[in-house]
PDB file of C-alpha atoms and ligand atoms in Angstrom:
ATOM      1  CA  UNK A   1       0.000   0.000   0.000  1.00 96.00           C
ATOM      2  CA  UNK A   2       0.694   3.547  -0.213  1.00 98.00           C
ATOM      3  CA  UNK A   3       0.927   5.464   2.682  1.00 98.00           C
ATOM      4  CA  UNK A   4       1.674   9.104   2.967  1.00 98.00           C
ATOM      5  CA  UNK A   5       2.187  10.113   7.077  1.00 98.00           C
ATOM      6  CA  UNK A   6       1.768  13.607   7.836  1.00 98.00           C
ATOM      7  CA  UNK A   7       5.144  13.606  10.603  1.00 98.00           C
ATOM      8  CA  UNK A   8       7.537  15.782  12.468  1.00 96.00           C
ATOM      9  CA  UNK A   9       7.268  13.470  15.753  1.00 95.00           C
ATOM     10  CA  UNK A  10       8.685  10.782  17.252  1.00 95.00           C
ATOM     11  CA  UNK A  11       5.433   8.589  17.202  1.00 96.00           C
ATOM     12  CA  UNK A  12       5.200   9.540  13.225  1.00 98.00           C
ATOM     13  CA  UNK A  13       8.754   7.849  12.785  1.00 97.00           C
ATOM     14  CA  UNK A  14       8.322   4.955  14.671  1.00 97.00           C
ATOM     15  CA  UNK A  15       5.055   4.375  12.971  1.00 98.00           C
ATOM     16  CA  UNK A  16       6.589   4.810   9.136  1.00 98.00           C
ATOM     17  CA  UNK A  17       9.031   2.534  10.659  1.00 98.00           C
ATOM     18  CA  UNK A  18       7.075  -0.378  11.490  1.00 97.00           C
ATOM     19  CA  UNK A  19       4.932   0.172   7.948  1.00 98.00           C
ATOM     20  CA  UNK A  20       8.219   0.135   5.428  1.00 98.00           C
ATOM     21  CA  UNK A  21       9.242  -3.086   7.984  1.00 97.00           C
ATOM     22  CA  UNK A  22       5.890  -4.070   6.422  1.00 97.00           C
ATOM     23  CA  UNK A  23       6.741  -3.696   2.991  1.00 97.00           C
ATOM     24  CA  UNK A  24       4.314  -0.843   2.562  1.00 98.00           C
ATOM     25  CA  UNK A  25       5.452   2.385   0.665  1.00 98.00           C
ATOM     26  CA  UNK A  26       5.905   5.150   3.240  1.00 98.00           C
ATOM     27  CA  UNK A  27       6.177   8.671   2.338  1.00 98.00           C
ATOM     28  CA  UNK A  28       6.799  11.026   5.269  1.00 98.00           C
ATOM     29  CA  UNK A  29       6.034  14.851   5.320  1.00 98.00           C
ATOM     30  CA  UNK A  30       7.963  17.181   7.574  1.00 98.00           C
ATOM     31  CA  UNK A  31       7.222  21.022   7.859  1.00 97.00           C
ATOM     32  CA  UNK A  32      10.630  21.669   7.682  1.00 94.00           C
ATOM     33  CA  UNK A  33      10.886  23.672  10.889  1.00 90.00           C
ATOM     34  CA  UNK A  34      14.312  21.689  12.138  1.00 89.00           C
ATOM     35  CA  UNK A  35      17.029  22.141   9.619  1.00 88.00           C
ATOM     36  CA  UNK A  36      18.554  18.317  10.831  1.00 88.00           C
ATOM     37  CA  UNK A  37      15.251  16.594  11.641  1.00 91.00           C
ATOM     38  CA  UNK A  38      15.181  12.204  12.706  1.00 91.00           C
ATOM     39  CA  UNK A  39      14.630  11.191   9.396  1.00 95.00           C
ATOM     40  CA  UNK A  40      12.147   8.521   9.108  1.00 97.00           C
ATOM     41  CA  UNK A  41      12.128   5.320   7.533  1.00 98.00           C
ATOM     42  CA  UNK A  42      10.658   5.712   3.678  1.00 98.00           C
ATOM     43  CA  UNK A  43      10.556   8.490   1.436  1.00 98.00           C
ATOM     44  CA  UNK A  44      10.504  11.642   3.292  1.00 98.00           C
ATOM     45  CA  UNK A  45       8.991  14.963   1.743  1.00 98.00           C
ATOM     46  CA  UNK A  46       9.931  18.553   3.231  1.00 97.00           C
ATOM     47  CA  UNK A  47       8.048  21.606   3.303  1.00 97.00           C
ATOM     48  CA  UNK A  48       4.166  22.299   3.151  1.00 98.00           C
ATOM     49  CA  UNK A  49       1.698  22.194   0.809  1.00 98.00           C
ATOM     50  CA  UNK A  50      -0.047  25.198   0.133  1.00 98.00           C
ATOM     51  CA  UNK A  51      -3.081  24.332   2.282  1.00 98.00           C
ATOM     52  CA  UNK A  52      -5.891  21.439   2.854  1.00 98.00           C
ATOM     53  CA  UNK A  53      -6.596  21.422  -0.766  1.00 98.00           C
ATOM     54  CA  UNK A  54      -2.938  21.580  -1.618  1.00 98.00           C
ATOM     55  CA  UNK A  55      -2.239  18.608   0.504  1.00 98.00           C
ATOM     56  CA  UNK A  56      -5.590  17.111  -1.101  1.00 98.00           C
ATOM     57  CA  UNK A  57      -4.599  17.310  -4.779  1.00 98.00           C
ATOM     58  CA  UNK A  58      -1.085  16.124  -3.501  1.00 98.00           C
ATOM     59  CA  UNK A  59      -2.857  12.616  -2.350  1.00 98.00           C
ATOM     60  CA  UNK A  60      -5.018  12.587  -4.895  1.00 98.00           C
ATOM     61  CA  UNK A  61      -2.062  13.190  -7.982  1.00 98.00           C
ATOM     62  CA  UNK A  62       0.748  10.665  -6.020  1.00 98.00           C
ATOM     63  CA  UNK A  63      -2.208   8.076  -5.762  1.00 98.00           C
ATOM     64  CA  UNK A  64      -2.114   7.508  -2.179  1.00 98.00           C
ATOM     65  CA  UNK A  65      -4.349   4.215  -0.437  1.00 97.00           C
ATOM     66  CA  UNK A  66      -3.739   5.612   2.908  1.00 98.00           C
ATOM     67  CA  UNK A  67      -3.519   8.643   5.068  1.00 98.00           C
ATOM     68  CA  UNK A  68      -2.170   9.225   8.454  1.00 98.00           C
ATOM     69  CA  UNK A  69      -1.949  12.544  10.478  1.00 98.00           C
ATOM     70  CA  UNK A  70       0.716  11.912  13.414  1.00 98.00           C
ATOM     71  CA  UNK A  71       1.612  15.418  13.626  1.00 98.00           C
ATOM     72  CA  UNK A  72       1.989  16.667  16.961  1.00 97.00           C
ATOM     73  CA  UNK A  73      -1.195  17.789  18.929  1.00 96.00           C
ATOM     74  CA  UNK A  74      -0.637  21.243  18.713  1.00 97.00           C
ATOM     75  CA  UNK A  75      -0.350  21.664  14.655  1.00 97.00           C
ATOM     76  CA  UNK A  76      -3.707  22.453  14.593  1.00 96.00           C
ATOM     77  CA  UNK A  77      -3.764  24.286  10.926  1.00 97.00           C
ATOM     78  CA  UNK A  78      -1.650  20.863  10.340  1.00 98.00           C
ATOM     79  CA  UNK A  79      -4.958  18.592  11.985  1.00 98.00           C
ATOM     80  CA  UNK A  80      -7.663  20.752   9.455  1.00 98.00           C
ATOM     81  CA  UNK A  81      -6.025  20.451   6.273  1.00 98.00           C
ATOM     82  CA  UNK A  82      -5.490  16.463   7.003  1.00 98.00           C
ATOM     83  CA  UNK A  83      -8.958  16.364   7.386  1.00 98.00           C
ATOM     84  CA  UNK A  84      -9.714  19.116   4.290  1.00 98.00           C
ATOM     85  CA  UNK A  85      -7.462  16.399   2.199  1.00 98.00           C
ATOM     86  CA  UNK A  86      -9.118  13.297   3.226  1.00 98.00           C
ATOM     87  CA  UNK A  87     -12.490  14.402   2.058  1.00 98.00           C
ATOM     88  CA  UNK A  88     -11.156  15.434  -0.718  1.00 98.00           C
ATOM     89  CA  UNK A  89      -9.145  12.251  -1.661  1.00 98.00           C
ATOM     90  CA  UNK A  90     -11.956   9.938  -0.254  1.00 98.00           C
ATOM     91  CA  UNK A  91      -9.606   8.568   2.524  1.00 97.00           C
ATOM     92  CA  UNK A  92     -10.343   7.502   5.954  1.00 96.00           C
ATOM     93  CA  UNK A  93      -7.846   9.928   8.024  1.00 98.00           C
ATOM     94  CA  UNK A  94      -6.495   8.034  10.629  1.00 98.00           C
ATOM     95  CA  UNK A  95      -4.955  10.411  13.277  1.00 98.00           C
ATOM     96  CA  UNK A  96      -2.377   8.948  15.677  1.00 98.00           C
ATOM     97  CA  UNK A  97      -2.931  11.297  18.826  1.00 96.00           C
ATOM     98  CA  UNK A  98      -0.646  10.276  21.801  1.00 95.00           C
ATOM     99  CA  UNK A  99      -3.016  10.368  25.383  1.00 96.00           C
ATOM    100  CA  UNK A 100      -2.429  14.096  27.795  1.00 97.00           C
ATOM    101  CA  UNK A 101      -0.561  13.513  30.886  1.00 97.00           C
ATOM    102  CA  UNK A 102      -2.898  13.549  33.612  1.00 95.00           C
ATOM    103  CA  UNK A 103      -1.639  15.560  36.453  1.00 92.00           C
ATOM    104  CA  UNK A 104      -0.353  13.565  39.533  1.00 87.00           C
ATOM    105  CA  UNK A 105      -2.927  13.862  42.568  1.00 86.00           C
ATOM    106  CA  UNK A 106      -0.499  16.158  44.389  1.00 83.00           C
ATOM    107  CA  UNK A 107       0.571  18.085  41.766  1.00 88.00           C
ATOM    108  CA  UNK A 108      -0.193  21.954  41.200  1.00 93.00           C
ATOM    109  CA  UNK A 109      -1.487  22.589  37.753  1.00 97.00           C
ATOM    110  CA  UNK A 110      -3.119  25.159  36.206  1.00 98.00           C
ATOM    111  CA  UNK A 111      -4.738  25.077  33.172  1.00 97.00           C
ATOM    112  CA  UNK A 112      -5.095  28.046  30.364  1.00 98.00           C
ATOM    113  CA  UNK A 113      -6.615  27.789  26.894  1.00 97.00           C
ATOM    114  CA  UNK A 114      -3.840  29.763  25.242  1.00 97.00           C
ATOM    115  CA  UNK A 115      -0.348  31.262  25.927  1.00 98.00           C
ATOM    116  CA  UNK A 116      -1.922  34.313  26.510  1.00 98.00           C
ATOM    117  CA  UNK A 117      -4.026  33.865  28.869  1.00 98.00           C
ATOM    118  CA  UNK A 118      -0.726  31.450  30.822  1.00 98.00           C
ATOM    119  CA  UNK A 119       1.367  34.378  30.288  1.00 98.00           C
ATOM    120  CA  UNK A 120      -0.987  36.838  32.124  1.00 98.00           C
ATOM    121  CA  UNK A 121      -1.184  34.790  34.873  1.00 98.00           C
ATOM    122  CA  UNK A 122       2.580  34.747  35.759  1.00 98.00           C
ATOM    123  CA  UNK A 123       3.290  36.752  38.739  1.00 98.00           C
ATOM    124  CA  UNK A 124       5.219  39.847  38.976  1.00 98.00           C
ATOM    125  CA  UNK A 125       8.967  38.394  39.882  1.00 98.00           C
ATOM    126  CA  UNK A 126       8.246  34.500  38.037  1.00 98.00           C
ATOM    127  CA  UNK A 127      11.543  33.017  36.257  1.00 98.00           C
ATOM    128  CA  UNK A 128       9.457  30.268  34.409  1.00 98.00           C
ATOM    129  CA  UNK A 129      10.845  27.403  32.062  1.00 98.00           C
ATOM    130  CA  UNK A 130       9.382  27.522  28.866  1.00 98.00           C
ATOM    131  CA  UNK A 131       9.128  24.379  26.796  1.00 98.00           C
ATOM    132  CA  UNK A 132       6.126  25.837  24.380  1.00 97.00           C
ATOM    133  CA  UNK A 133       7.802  26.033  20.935  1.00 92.00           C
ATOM    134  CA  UNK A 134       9.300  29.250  19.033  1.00 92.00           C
ATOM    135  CA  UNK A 135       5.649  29.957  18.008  1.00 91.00           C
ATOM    136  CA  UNK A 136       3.846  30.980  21.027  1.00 95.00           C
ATOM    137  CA  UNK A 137       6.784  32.644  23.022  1.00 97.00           C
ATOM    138  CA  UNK A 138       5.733  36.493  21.959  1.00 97.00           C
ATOM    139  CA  UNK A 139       2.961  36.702  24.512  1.00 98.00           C
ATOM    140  CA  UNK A 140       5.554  35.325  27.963  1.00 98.00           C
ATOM    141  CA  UNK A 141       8.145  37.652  26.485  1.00 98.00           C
ATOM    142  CA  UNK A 142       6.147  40.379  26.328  1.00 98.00           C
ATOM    143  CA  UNK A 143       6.383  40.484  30.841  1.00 98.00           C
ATOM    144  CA  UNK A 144       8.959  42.209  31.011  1.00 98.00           C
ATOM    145  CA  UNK A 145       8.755  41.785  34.703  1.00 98.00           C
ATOM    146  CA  UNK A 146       9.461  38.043  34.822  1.00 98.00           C
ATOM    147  CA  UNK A 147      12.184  36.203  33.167  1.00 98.00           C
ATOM    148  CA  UNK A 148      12.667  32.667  31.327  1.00 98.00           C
ATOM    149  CA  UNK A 149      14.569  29.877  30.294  1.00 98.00           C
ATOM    150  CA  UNK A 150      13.214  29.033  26.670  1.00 98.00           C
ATOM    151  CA  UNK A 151      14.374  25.385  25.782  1.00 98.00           C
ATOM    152  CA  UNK A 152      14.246  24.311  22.136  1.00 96.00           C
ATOM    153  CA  UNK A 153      15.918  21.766  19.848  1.00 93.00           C
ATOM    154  CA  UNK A 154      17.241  25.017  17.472  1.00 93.00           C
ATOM    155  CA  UNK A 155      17.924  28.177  18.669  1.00 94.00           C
ATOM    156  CA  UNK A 156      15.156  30.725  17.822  1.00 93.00           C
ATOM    157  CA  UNK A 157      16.487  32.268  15.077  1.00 90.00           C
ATOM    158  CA  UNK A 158      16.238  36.189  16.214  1.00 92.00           C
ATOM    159  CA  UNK A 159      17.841  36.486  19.854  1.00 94.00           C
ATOM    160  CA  UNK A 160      16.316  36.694  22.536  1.00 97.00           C
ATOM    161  CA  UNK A 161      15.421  39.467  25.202  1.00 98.00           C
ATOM    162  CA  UNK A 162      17.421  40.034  28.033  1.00 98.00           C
ATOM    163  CA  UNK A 163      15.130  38.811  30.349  1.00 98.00           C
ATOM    164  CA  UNK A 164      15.268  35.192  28.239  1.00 98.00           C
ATOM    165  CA  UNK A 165      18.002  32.699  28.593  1.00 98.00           C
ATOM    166  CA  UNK A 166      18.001  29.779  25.077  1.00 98.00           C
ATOM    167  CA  UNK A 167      19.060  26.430  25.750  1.00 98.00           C
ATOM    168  CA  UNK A 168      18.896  24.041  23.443  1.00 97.00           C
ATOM    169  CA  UNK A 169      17.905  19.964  23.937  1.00 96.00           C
ATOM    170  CA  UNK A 170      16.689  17.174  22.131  1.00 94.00           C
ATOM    171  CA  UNK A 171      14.355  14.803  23.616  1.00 95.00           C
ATOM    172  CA  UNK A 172      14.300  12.318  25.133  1.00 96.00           C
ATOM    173  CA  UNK A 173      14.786  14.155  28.250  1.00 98.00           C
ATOM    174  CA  UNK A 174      15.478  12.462  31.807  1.00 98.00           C
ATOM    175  CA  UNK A 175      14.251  13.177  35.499  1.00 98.00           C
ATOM    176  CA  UNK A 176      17.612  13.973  37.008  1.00 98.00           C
ATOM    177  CA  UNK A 177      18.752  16.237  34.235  1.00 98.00           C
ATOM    178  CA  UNK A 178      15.461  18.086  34.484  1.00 98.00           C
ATOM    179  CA  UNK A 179      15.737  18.797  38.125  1.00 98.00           C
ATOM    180  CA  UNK A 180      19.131  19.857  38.014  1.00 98.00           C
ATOM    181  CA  UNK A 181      17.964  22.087  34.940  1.00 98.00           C
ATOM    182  CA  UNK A 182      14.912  23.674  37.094  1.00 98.00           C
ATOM    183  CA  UNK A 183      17.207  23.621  40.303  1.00 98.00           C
ATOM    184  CA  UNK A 184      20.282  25.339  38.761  1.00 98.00           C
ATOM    185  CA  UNK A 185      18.302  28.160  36.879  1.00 98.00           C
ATOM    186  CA  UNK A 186      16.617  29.083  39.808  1.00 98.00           C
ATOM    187  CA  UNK A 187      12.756  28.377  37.891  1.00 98.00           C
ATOM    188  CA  UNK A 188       9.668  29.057  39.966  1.00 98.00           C
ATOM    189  CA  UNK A 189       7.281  28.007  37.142  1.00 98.00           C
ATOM    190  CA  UNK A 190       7.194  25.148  34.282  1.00 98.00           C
ATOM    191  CA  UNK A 191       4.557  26.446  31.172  1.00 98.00           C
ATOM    192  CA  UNK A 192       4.231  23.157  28.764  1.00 98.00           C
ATOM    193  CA  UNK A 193       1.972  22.175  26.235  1.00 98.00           C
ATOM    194  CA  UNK A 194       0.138  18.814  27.187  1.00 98.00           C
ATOM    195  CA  UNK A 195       1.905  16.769  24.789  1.00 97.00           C
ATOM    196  CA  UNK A 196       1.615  12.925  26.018  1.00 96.00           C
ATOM    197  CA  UNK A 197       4.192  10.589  25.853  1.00 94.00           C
ATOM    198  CA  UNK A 198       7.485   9.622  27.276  1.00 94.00           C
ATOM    199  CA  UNK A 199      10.061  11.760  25.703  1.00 94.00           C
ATOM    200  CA  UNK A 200       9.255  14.554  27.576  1.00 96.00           C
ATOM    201  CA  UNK A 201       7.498  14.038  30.890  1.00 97.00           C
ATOM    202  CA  UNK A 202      10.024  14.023  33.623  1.00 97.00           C
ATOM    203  CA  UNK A 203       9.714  17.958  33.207  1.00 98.00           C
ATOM    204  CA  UNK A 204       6.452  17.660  34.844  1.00 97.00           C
ATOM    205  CA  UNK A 205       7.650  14.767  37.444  1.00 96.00           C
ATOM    206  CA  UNK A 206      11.415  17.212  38.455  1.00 97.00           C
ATOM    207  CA  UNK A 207       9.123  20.378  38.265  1.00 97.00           C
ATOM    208  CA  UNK A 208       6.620  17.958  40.653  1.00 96.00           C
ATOM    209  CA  UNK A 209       9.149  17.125  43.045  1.00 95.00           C
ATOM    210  CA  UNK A 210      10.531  20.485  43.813  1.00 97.00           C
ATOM    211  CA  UNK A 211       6.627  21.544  44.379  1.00 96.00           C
ATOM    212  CA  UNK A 212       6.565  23.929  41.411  1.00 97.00           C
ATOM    213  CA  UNK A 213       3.655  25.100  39.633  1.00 98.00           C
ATOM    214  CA  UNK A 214       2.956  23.900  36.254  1.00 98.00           C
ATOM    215  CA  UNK A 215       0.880  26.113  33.576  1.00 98.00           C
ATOM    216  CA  UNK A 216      -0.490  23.665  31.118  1.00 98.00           C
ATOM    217  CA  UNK A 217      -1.519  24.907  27.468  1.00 98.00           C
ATOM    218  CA  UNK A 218      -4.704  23.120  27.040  1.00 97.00           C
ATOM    219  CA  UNK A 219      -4.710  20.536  23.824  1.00 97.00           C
ATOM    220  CA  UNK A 220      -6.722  22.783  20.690  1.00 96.00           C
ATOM    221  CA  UNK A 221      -9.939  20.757  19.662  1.00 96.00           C
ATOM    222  CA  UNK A 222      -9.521  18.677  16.909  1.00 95.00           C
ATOM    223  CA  UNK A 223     -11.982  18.360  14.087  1.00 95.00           C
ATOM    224  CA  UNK A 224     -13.450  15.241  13.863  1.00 95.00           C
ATOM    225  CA  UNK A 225     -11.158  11.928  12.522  1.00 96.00           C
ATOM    226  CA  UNK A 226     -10.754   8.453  13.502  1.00 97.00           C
ATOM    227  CA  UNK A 227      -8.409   8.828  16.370  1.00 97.00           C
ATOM    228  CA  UNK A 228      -5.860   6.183  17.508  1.00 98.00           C
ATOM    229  CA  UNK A 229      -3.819   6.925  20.779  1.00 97.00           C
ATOM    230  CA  UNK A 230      -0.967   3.969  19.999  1.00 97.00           C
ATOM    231  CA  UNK A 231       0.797   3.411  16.763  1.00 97.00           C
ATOM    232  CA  UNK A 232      -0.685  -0.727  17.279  1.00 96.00           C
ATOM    233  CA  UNK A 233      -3.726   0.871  16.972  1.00 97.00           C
ATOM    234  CA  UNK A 234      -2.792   2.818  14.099  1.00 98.00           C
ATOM    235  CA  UNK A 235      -1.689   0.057  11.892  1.00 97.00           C
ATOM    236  CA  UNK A 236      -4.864  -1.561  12.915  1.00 97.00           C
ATOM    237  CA  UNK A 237      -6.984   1.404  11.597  1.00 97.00           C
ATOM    238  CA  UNK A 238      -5.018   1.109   8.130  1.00 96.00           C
ATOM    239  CA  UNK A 239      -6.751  -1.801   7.516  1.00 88.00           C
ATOM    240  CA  UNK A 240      -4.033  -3.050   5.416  1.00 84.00           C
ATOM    241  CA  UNK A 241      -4.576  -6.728   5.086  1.00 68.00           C
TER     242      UNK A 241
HETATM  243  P1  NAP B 301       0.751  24.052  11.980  1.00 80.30           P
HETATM  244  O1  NAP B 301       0.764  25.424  12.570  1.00 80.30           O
HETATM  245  O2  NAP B 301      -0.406  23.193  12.247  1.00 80.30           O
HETATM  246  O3  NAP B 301       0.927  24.125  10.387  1.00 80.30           O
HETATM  247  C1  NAP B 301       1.297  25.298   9.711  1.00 80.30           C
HETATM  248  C2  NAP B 301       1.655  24.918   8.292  1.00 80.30           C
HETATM  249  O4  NAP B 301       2.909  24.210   8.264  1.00 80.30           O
HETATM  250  C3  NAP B 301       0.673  23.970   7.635  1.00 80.30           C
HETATM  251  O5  NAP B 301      -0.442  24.659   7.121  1.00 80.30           O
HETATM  252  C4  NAP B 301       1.540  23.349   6.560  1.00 80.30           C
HETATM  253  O6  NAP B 301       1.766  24.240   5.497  1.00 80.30           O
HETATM  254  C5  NAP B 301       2.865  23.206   7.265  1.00 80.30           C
HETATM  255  N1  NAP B 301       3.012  21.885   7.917  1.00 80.30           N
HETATM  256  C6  NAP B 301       2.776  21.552   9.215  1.00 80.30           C
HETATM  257  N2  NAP B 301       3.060  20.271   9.444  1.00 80.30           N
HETATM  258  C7  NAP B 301       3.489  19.769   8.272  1.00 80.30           C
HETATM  259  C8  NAP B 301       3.933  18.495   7.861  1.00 80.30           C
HETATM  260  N3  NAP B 301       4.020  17.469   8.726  1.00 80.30           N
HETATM  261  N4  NAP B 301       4.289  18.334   6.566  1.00 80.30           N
HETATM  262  C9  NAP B 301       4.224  19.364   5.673  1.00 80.30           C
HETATM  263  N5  NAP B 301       3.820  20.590   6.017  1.00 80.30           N
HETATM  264  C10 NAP B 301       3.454  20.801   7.291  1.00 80.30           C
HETATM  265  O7  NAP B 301       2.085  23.296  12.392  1.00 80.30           O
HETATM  266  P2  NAP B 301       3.126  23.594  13.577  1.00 80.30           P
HETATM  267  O8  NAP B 301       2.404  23.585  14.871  1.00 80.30           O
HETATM  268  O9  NAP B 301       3.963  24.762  13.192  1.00 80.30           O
HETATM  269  O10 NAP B 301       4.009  22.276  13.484  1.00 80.30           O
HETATM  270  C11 NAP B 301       4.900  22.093  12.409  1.00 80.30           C
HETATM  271  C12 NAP B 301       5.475  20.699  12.483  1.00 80.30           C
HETATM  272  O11 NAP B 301       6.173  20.538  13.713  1.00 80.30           O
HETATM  273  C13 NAP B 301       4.412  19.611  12.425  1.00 80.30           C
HETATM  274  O12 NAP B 301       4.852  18.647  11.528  1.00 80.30           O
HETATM  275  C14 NAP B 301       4.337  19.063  13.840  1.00 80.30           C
HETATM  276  O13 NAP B 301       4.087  17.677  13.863  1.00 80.30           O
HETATM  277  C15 NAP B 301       5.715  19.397  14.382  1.00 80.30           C
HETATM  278  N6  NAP B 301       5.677  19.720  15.825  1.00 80.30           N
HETATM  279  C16 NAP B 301       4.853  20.693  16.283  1.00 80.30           C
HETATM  280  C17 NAP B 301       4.830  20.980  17.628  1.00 80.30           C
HETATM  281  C18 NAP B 301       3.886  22.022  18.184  1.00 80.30           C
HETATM  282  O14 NAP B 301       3.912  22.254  19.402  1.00 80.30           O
HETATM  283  N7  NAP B 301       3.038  22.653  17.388  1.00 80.30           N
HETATM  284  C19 NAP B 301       5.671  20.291  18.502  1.00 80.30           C
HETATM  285  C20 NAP B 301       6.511  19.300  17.994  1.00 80.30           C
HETATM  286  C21 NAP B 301       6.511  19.028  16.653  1.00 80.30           C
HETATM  287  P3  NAP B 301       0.890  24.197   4.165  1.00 80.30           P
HETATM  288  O15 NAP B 301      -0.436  24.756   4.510  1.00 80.30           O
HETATM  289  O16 NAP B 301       1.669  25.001   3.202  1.00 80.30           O
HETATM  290  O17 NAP B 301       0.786  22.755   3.743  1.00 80.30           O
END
């Protein structure tokens, strides 16, 4: 079969691996936002494609049988043109969404629907750790009267503010280095997307530990696909024998 994986996380590569294992044909797509990205297993395509119906005559022209969105769950422009494409194409989209952490019972979370409304909330005085992407940062920077330690896997490509330290870090990321990270920078707040999955949760177990507050990003709401939390589940939703 030929599959065509919308990617740019870890769950999208270990999916396209266990298809090509399969003897399917796997084309990845990547955004292109990392300049030395994992490559997958397969063909891999880079850069976007003008839009839902841009990715739909895409699928439709390179004669795709099957199409899966694992793009993270914050690529939310990403999760409507899947969908725009797989009407178009007359596709099932299967959408590989990894399960939200659930906070601990004795953690401290709070929860905001967008980085504005998290970066509002920030007291006077905060040094918080952000771990939100380049994207969103312009709203926390904006506080002039906190500071932060933005970690990414590139370094933003304008510097930052004064009042914003860039470290760099690829997951997977490990509970010891994260609480020496939080401990050593002197952080009195973790913000973080709920992004599920292993490669980047003992953030939330160091920042639990040393009783810090975490401000969540709420997950965007997803228009409607068949959604698979596992990449087992995934392969079963292919129906590909
Ligand atoms: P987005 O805002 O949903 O998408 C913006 C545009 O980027 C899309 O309209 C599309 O351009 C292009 N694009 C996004 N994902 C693509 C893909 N896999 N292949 C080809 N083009 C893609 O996306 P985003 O939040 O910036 O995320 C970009 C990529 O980074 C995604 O692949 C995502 O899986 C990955 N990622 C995102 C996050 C996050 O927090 N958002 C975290 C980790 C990884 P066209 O309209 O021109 O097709």
């Amino acid at each position: 079969m030929k599959i065509l994986i919308l990617g740019g996380t870890e769950d999208a590569r270990q999916l396209a691996e266990r298809l090509v294992a399969m003897g399917h044909a796997v084309t990845t797509s990547l955004a292109g936002r990392t300049s030395e990205p994992l490559m997958p297993a397969g063909e891999v395509r880079i850069g976007g494609f003008g839009g839902g119906e841009g990715l739909g005559k895409f699928v439709i022209k390179s004669e795709f049988d099957r199409l899966v969105d694992a793009t993270h769950p914050y690529a939310e422009e990403m999760h409507a043109n899947a969908v725009q494409a797989a009407q178009m194409a007359g596709l099932r989209l299967v959408r590989l969404v990894r399960p939200e952490w659930t906070e601990p019972q004795y953690a401290f979370w709070k929860h905001f629907p967008t980085a504005e409304a998290a970066a509002a909330a920030l007291p006077k005085g905060a040094r918080a750790f952000l771990t939100v992407g380049h994207r969103t940062l312009a709203p926390y920077l904006a506080r002039k009267d906190c500071s932060f330690v933005v970690r990414s896997i590139e370094p933003p490509e304008k510097p930052l503010p004064i009042h914003a330290t860039s470290i760099t870090g690829r997951p997977p990321f490990y509970l010891g280095g994260e609480t020496e990270l939080l401990e050593s920078q002197g952080i009195t707040h973790l913000v973080s997307k709920n992004s599920g999955g292993a490669q980047t949760e003992a953030k939330l177990q160091a920042a639990h530990q040393l009783g810090l507050p975490v401000f969540m990003i709420d997950r965007p709401v997803l228009p409607p696909a068949h959604d698979v939390p596992t990449i087992g589940q995934a392969i079963a939703a292919l129906r590909l024998v």
